[in-house]
Amino acid sequence: NAGVIQTPRHKVTGKGQEATLWCEPISGHSAVFWYRQTIVQGLEFLTYFRNQAPIDDSGMPKERFSAQMPNQSHSTLKIQSTQPQDSAVYLCASSLMGGGEQYFGPGTRLTVL
Amino acid sequence: QQQVRQSPQSLTVWEGETAILNCSYENSAFDYFPWYQQFPGEGPALLISILSVSNKKEDGRFTIFFNKREKKLSLHIADSQPGDSATYFCAASEGGSNAKLTFGKGTKLSVKS
């Protein structure tokens, strides 16, 4: 049983470009979470879907960041007009029903030059 | 205001010793507390978790002690091995529909042989 899959593992963009990050949750899991990890801020919650519906986006920056879950097998995090401060490891996690155990993918390291 | 705090930031123990990692929290509504282990270049891996209705949870060499009154918990790693060298994160959530995890800043554990 594959774990959470995230692609790409590394992405380098120039300032002002768009970045799209992909997440495939564990098969059968109905909840998908996005987090961001930096040295300074640590692990921060961004947004959360359950049964493909957005439940909580309280951690998402108000501008330039958006997330979607078009079907139960994948979610995307899009960052428009990337800035150097967006450089981080973006982590996706899934859980069976929302509450309880969350399983993380390996992350996508985004570097904005 | 940091809702989940961890101490120490770094810890070094000798092989075979018990490592004790501490965590405290502010939000009385938190009722689920997982600990994650993270190696460089990887996503966090769920190690062990506890619900606030319990005061102790054991899984092999890993034990969580939980004190609801003092809003404190600790992770004890018995018979520490060099392979346990990693960063450990304490996290918390309110459970139910509010499933997002709030993380501490982590404790970097080094086990010397």
mmCIF file of C-alpha atoms in Angstrom:
data_model
loop_
_atom_site.group_PDB
_atom_site.id
_atom_site.type_symbol
_atom_site.label_atom_id
_atom_site.label_comp_id
_atom_site.label_asym_id
_atom_site.label_seq_id
_atom_site.Cartn_x
_atom_site.Cartn_y
_atom_site.Cartn_z
ATOM 1 C CA ASN A 1 0.000 0.000 0.000
ATOM 2 C CA ALA A 2 1.692 3.178 -1.167
ATOM 3 C CA GLY A 3 1.748 6.063 1.227
ATOM 4 C CA VAL A 4 0.892 9.637 0.381
ATOM 5 C CA ILE A 5 2.484 10.595 -2.921
ATOM 6 C CA GLN A 6 3.672 14.120 -3.623
ATOM 7 C CA THR A 7 5.028 15.411 -6.892
ATOM 8 C CA PRO A 8 7.328 16.941 -7.765
ATOM 9 C CA ARG A 9 9.784 16.314 -4.922
ATOM 10 C CA HIS A 10 11.692 19.471 -5.791
ATOM 11 C CA LYS A 11 10.621 22.529 -7.710
ATOM 12 C CA VAL A 12 12.570 25.652 -8.518
ATOM 13 C CA THR A 13 10.734 28.702 -9.814
ATOM 14 C CA GLY A 14 11.675 32.237 -10.616
ATOM 15 C CA LYS A 15 10.098 35.095 -8.735
ATOM 16 C CA GLY A 16 6.663 35.823 -10.196
ATOM 17 C CA GLN A 17 6.133 32.398 -11.729
ATOM 18 C CA GLU A 18 3.381 29.959 -10.821
ATOM 19 C CA ALA A 19 3.923 26.695 -8.948
ATOM 20 C CA THR A 20 1.497 23.778 -8.782
ATOM 21 C CA LEU A 21 2.077 21.025 -6.254
ATOM 22 C CA TRP A 22 0.332 17.655 -6.412
ATOM 23 C CA CYS A 23 -0.766 15.261 -3.728
ATOM 24 C CA GLU A 24 -2.232 11.761 -4.012
ATOM 25 C CA PRO A 25 -3.689 10.609 -0.675
ATOM 26 C CA ILE A 26 -3.653 7.065 0.614
ATOM 27 C CA SER A 27 -6.362 5.074 -1.130
ATOM 28 C CA GLY A 28 -9.545 5.079 0.922
ATOM 29 C CA HIS A 29 -8.640 8.159 2.957
ATOM 30 C CA SER A 30 -11.289 10.833 2.793
ATOM 31 C CA ALA A 31 -9.354 13.760 4.305
ATOM 32 C CA VAL A 32 -6.408 15.654 2.828
ATOM 33 C CA PHE A 33 -4.352 18.264 4.649
ATOM 34 C CA TRP A 34 -1.691 20.681 3.420
ATOM 35 C CA TYR A 35 1.070 22.009 5.681
ATOM 36 C CA ARG A 36 4.141 24.142 5.110
ATOM 37 C CA GLN A 37 7.479 23.621 6.851
ATOM 38 C CA THR A 38 10.227 26.204 7.214
ATOM 39 C CA ILE A 39 13.169 26.496 9.581
ATOM 40 C CA VAL A 40 11.825 29.710 11.083
ATOM 41 C CA GLN A 41 8.084 29.008 11.329
ATOM 42 C CA GLY A 42 8.184 25.233 11.710
ATOM 43 C CA LEU A 43 5.210 23.169 10.564
ATOM 44 C CA GLU A 44 2.151 25.265 9.780
ATOM 45 C CA PHE A 45 -1.325 24.173 8.746
ATOM 46 C CA LEU A 46 -2.591 25.576 5.456
ATOM 47 C CA THR A 47 -5.845 23.912 4.437
ATOM 48 C CA TYR A 48 -7.964 20.761 4.752
ATOM 49 C CA PHE A 49 -10.471 18.864 2.604
ATOM 50 C CA ARG A 50 -12.847 16.103 3.618
ATOM 51 C CA ASN A 51 -14.683 14.102 0.961
ATOM 52 C CA GLN A 52 -13.267 16.617 -1.534
ATOM 53 C CA ALA A 53 -15.050 19.543 0.148
ATOM 54 C CA PRO A 54 -12.994 22.388 1.621
ATOM 55 C CA ILE A 55 -13.401 22.321 5.410
ATOM 56 C CA ASP A 56 -10.829 24.732 6.806
ATOM 57 C CA ASP A 57 -8.519 27.093 4.937
ATOM 58 C CA SER A 58 -7.645 29.258 7.919
ATOM 59 C CA GLY A 59 -3.900 28.816 7.369
ATOM 60 C CA MET A 60 -3.839 29.766 3.726
ATOM 61 C CA PRO A 61 -2.296 33.131 2.828
ATOM 62 C CA LYS A 62 -5.136 35.305 1.525
ATOM 63 C CA GLU A 63 -3.442 36.114 -1.730
ATOM 64 C CA ARG A 64 -1.755 33.962 -4.360
ATOM 65 C CA PHE A 65 -2.455 30.591 -2.666
ATOM 66 C CA SER A 66 -5.269 28.259 -3.648
ATOM 67 C CA ALA A 67 -6.014 24.573 -3.186
ATOM 68 C CA GLN A 68 -8.388 22.189 -4.864
ATOM 69 C CA MET A 69 -9.449 18.597 -4.601
ATOM 70 C CA PRO A 70 -11.193 17.769 -7.892
ATOM 71 C CA ASN A 71 -11.485 14.060 -7.115
ATOM 72 C CA GLN A 72 -10.784 11.670 -4.247
ATOM 73 C CA SER A 73 -7.428 10.647 -5.648
ATOM 74 C CA HIS A 74 -5.632 13.951 -5.808
ATOM 75 C CA SER A 75 -5.342 17.467 -4.484
ATOM 76 C CA THR A 76 -3.375 20.433 -5.787
ATOM 77 C CA LEU A 77 -1.859 23.460 -4.120
ATOM 78 C CA LYS A 78 -1.276 26.365 -6.470
ATOM 79 C CA ILE A 79 0.870 29.381 -5.712
ATOM 80 C CA GLN A 80 0.610 32.264 -8.144
ATOM 81 C CA SER A 81 3.303 34.886 -8.595
ATOM 82 C CA THR A 82 5.717 33.047 -6.298
ATOM 83 C CA GLN A 83 7.906 35.083 -3.968
ATOM 84 C CA PRO A 84 11.176 34.121 -2.246
ATOM 85 C CA GLN A 85 9.337 33.930 1.094
ATOM 86 C CA ASP A 86 7.208 31.094 -0.353
ATOM 87 C CA SER A 87 10.295 28.869 -0.335
ATOM 88 C CA ALA A 88 9.497 25.978 1.976
ATOM 89 C CA VAL A 89 8.728 22.281 2.091
ATOM 90 C CA TYR A 90 5.050 21.765 1.350
ATOM 91 C CA LEU A 91 3.664 18.660 3.000
ATOM 92 C CA CYS A 92 0.465 16.805 2.237
ATOM 93 C CA ALA A 93 -1.141 14.433 4.718
ATOM 94 C CA SER A 94 -4.183 12.206 4.555
ATOM 95 C CA SER A 95 -6.359 10.555 7.153
ATOM 96 C CA LEU A 96 -9.169 8.059 7.094
ATOM 97 C CA MET A 97 -11.961 10.379 8.157
ATOM 98 C CA GLY A 98 -10.497 13.725 9.191
ATOM 99 C CA GLY A 99 -9.936 13.413 12.898
ATOM 100 C CA GLY A 100 -7.221 11.138 14.200
ATOM 101 C CA GLU A 101 -4.111 9.814 12.557
ATOM 102 C CA GLN A 102 -2.632 11.837 9.722
ATOM 103 C CA TYR A 103 -0.040 10.280 7.420
ATOM 104 C CA PHE A 104 2.379 12.573 5.655
ATOM 105 C CA GLY A 105 3.947 12.416 2.249
ATOM 106 C CA PRO A 106 7.625 13.164 1.625
ATOM 107 C CA GLY A 107 6.932 16.781 0.763
ATOM 108 C CA THR A 108 7.722 19.076 -2.138
ATOM 109 C CA ARG A 109 10.668 21.399 -1.604
ATOM 110 C CA LEU A 110 9.846 24.665 -3.348
ATOM 111 C CA THR A 111 12.686 27.089 -3.992
ATOM 112 C CA VAL A 112 11.824 30.528 -5.368
ATOM 113 C CA LEU A 113 14.829 32.354 -6.783
ATOM 114 C CA GLN B 1 1.534 33.002 20.759
ATOM 115 C CA GLN B 2 2.839 29.498 20.391
ATOM 116 C CA GLN B 3 0.114 27.019 21.266
ATOM 117 C CA VAL B 4 2.364 23.959 21.490
ATOM 118 C CA ARG B 5 5.807 24.221 23.027
ATOM 119 C CA GLN B 6 8.570 21.650 23.074
ATOM 120 C CA SER B 7 11.714 21.345 25.136
ATOM 121 C CA PRO B 8 14.562 20.923 24.900
ATOM 122 C CA GLN B 9 15.331 22.147 21.382
ATOM 123 C CA SER B 10 18.069 19.544 21.161
ATOM 124 C CA LEU B 11 18.987 16.533 23.244
ATOM 125 C CA THR B 12 21.938 14.173 23.200
ATOM 126 C CA VAL B 13 21.853 10.804 24.948
ATOM 127 C CA TRP B 14 24.034 7.731 24.919
ATOM 128 C CA GLU B 15 22.913 4.498 23.321
ATOM 129 C CA GLY B 16 20.819 2.530 25.791
ATOM 130 C CA GLU B 17 19.691 5.552 27.808
ATOM 131 C CA THR B 18 16.121 6.851 28.024
ATOM 132 C CA ALA B 19 15.490 10.073 26.131
ATOM 133 C CA ILE B 20 12.770 12.330 27.544
ATOM 134 C CA LEU B 21 11.151 14.896 25.269
ATOM 135 C CA ASN B 22 8.744 17.420 26.728
ATOM 136 C CA CYS B 23 5.685 19.155 25.327
ATOM 137 C CA SER B 24 3.146 21.613 26.741
ATOM 138 C CA TYR B 25 0.083 23.257 25.260
ATOM 139 C CA GLU B 26 -2.215 26.220 25.789
ATOM 140 C CA ASN B 27 -5.553 25.268 24.263
ATOM 141 C CA SER B 28 -7.763 23.322 26.667
ATOM 142 C CA ALA B 29 -9.818 22.095 23.709
ATOM 143 C CA PHE B 30 -6.927 19.999 22.386
ATOM 144 C CA ASP B 31 -7.753 16.338 22.916
ATOM 145 C CA TYR B 32 -5.563 14.395 20.498
ATOM 146 C CA PHE B 33 -1.768 14.449 20.730
ATOM 147 C CA PRO B 34 0.393 12.640 18.169
ATOM 148 C CA TRP B 35 4.168 12.542 18.129
ATOM 149 C CA TYR B 36 5.940 12.511 14.786
ATOM 150 C CA GLN B 37 9.489 11.486 13.925
ATOM 151 C CA GLN B 38 11.210 13.202 11.018
ATOM 152 C CA PHE B 39 14.478 12.345 9.306
ATOM 153 C CA PRO B 40 16.185 14.881 7.004
ATOM 154 C CA GLY B 41 14.624 14.968 3.553
ATOM 155 C CA GLU B 42 11.555 13.006 4.609
ATOM 156 C CA GLY B 43 8.054 13.843 5.745
ATOM 157 C CA PRO B 44 7.049 13.431 9.389
ATOM 158 C CA ALA B 45 6.159 9.847 10.318
ATOM 159 C CA LEU B 46 3.524 9.138 12.953
ATOM 160 C CA LEU B 47 5.212 7.486 15.911
ATOM 161 C CA ILE B 48 2.644 7.239 18.698
ATOM 162 C CA SER B 49 -0.399 9.195 19.816
ATOM 163 C CA ILE B 50 -2.624 9.671 22.853
ATOM 164 C CA LEU B 51 -6.104 10.965 23.553
ATOM 165 C CA SER B 52 -6.709 13.274 26.476
ATOM 166 C CA VAL B 53 -8.838 10.660 28.257
ATOM 167 C CA SER B 54 -5.685 8.609 28.879
ATOM 168 C CA ASN B 55 -2.632 9.424 30.952
ATOM 169 C CA LYS B 56 -0.236 6.897 29.440
ATOM 170 C CA LYS B 57 0.286 5.168 26.135
ATOM 171 C CA GLU B 58 2.992 2.621 25.371
ATOM 172 C CA ASP B 59 4.200 1.208 22.079
ATOM 173 C CA GLY B 60 7.378 -0.788 22.313
ATOM 174 C CA ARG B 61 10.203 1.496 23.410
ATOM 175 C CA PHE B 62 8.034 4.612 23.103
ATOM 176 C CA THR B 63 5.812 5.857 25.933
ATOM 177 C CA ILE B 64 3.709 9.004 26.221
ATOM 178 C CA PHE B 65 2.911 10.370 29.680
ATOM 179 C CA PHE B 66 0.046 12.871 29.716
ATOM 180 C CA ASN B 67 -1.019 15.302 32.443
ATOM 181 C CA LYS B 68 -4.244 17.033 31.478
ATOM 182 C CA ARG B 69 -4.383 19.255 34.549
ATOM 183 C CA GLU B 70 -0.955 20.714 33.858
ATOM 184 C CA LYS B 71 -1.370 20.620 30.047
ATOM 185 C CA LYS B 72 1.865 18.737 29.696
ATOM 186 C CA LEU B 73 2.999 15.558 28.044
ATOM 187 C CA SER B 74 6.272 13.822 27.455
ATOM 188 C CA LEU B 75 7.659 11.197 25.129
ATOM 189 C CA HIS B 76 10.038 8.665 26.656
ATOM 190 C CA ILE B 77 12.247 6.674 24.328
ATOM 191 C CA ALA B 78 13.696 3.742 26.215
ATOM 192 C CA ASP B 79 16.928 1.980 25.225
ATOM 193 C CA SER B 80 17.728 4.731 22.717
ATOM 194 C CA GLN B 81 19.458 3.595 19.526
ATOM 195 C CA PRO B 82 21.540 5.595 17.029
ATOM 196 C CA GLY B 83 18.751 5.009 14.499
ATOM 197 C CA ASP B 84 16.444 7.039 16.756
ATOM 198 C CA SER B 85 18.473 10.159 15.940
ATOM 199 C CA ALA B 86 15.882 12.433 14.323
ATOM 200 C CA THR B 87 13.690 15.433 15.028
ATOM 201 C CA TYR B 88 10.571 14.725 17.069
ATOM 202 C CA PHE B 89 7.462 16.864 16.838
ATOM 203 C CA CYS B 90 4.657 17.048 19.346
ATOM 204 C CA ALA B 91 1.330 18.029 17.799
ATOM 205 C CA ALA B 92 -2.207 18.599 18.978
ATOM 206 C CA SER B 93 -5.685 18.896 17.558
ATOM 207 C CA GLU B 94 -9.188 19.517 18.849
ATOM 208 C CA GLY B 95 -10.514 16.499 17.031
ATOM 209 C CA GLY B 96 -13.972 16.195 15.581
ATOM 210 C CA SER B 97 -14.397 18.419 12.556
ATOM 211 C CA ASN B 98 -11.499 20.628 13.647
ATOM 212 C CA ALA B 99 -8.838 18.115 12.736
ATOM 213 C CA LYS B 100 -5.924 20.377 11.815
ATOM 214 C CA LEU B 101 -2.717 19.695 13.703
ATOM 215 C CA THR B 102 -0.840 22.400 15.594
ATOM 216 C CA PHE B 103 2.841 21.502 15.886
ATOM 217 C CA GLY B 104 5.597 22.362 18.305
ATOM 218 C CA LYS B 105 8.966 23.476 16.955
ATOM 219 C CA GLY B 106 10.523 20.056 17.513
ATOM 220 C CA THR B 107 13.293 18.438 19.533
ATOM 221 C CA LYS B 108 16.373 17.256 17.685
ATOM 222 C CA LEU B 109 17.566 14.026 19.278
ATOM 223 C CA SER B 110 21.065 12.664 18.830
ATOM 224 C CA VAL B 111 21.908 9.220 20.156
ATOM 225 C CA LYS B 112 25.627 8.587 20.520
ATOM 226 C CA SER B 113 27.149 5.119 20.490
#
